[in-house]
Coordinates of C-alpha atoms in Angstrom, one line a residue:
X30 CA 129.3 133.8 212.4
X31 CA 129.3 129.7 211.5
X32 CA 132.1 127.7 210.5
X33 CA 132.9 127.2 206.8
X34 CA 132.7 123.7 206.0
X35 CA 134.1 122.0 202.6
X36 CA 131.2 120.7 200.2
X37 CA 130.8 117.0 199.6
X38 CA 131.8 115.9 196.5
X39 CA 131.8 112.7 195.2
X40 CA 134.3 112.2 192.6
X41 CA 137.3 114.4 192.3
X42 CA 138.8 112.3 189.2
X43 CA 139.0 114.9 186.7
X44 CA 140.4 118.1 186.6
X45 CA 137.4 120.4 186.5
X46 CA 136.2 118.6 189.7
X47 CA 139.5 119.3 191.6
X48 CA 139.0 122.9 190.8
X49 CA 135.5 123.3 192.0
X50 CA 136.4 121.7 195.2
X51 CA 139.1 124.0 195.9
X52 CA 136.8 127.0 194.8
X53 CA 134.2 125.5 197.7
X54 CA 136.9 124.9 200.5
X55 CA 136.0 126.3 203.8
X56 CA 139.5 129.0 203.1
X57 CA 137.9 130.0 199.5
X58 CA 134.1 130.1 201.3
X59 CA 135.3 132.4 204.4
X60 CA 137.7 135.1 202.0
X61 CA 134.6 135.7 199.8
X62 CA 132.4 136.0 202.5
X63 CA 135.3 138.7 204.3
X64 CA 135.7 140.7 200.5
X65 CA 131.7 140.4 200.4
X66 CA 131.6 142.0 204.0
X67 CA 134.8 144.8 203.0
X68 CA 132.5 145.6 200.2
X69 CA 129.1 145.9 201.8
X70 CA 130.5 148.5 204.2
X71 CA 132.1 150.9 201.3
X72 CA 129.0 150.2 199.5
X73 CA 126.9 151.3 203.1
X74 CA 129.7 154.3 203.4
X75 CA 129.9 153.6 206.8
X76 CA 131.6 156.5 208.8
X77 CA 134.9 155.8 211.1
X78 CA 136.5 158.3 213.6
X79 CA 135.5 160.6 216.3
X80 CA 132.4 162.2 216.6
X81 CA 133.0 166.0 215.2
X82 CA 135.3 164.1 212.6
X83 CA 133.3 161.4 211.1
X84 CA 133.9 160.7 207.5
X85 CA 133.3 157.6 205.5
X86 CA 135.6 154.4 205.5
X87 CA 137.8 153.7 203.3
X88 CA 139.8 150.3 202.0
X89 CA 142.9 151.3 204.3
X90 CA 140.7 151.4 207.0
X91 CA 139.9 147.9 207.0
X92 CA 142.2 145.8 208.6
X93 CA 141.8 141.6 208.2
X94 CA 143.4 139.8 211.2
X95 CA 144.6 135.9 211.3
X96 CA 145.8 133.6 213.1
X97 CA 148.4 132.3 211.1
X98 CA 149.9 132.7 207.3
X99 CA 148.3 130.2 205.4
X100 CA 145.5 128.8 203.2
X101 CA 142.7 131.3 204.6
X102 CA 145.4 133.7 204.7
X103 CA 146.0 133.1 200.6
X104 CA 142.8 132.7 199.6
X105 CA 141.9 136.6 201.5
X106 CA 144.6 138.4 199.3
X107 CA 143.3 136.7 196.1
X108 CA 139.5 137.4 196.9
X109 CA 140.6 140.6 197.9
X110 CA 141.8 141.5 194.7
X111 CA 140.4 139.8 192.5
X112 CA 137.1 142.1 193.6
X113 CA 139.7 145.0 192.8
X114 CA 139.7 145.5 196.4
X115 CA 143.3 147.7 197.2
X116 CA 145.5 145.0 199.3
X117 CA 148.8 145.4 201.0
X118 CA 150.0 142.2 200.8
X119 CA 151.4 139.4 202.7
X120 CA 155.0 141.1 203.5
X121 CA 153.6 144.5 204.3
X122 CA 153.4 144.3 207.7
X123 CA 154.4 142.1 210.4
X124 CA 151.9 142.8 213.0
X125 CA 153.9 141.6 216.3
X126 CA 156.9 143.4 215.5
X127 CA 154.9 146.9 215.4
X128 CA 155.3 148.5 219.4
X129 CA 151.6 149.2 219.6
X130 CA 151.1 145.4 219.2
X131 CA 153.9 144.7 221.5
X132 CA 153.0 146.7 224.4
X133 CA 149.4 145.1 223.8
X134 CA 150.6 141.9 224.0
X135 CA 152.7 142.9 226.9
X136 CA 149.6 144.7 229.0
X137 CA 147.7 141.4 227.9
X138 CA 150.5 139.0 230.2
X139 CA 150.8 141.4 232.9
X140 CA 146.9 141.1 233.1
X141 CA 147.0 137.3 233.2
X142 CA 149.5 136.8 235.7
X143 CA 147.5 139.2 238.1
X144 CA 144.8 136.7 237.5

């Protein structure tokens, strides 16, 4: 997958240009492209699970990871749903405090140090 980059603009004097830049920033240009790619696969009903109990995928399947809170982060919840997509939120989960993600994270260090 390429890097989003911003559009060149020339002048960003008046309002309506200041919009449109921020409606072509790499953030805006990578959540449409992540709600385009959630809705692609509900539209494909692509089937999840273990074979003998396939079924098809649904929006709480779907799980979008980043790096950090911030502009991408933002402009993924409001892509999200604005294409009516069902979202959890920003404060639904905090992934590093779940154990799975801790014990990952764990295994993940002891295997670098054996390195």
């Amino acid at each position: 997958m390429e890097l989003e980059q911003p559009d060149e603009r020339d002048s960003i004097e008046d309002g309506c240009a200041v919009r449109q830049r921020s409606e072509t920033s790499p953030e805006v240009k990578l959540a449409q492209r992540v709600q385009a790619e959630i809705k692609a696969l509900m539209a494909a009903k692509t089937e999840t699970g273990a074979i003998g109990k396939r079924r098809a995928l649904r929006f709480g399947d779907v799980l979008v990871l980043v790096r950090r809170r911030g502009k991408a982060f933002d402009a993924i919840i409001q892509a999200l749903k604005h294409a009516g997509i069902p979202v959890a939120g920003a404060d639904r989960l905090k992934l590093t405090e779940h154990i799975a993600i801790i014990d990952l994270m764990n295994l993940a260090d002891a295997l670098l140090l054996a390195a």
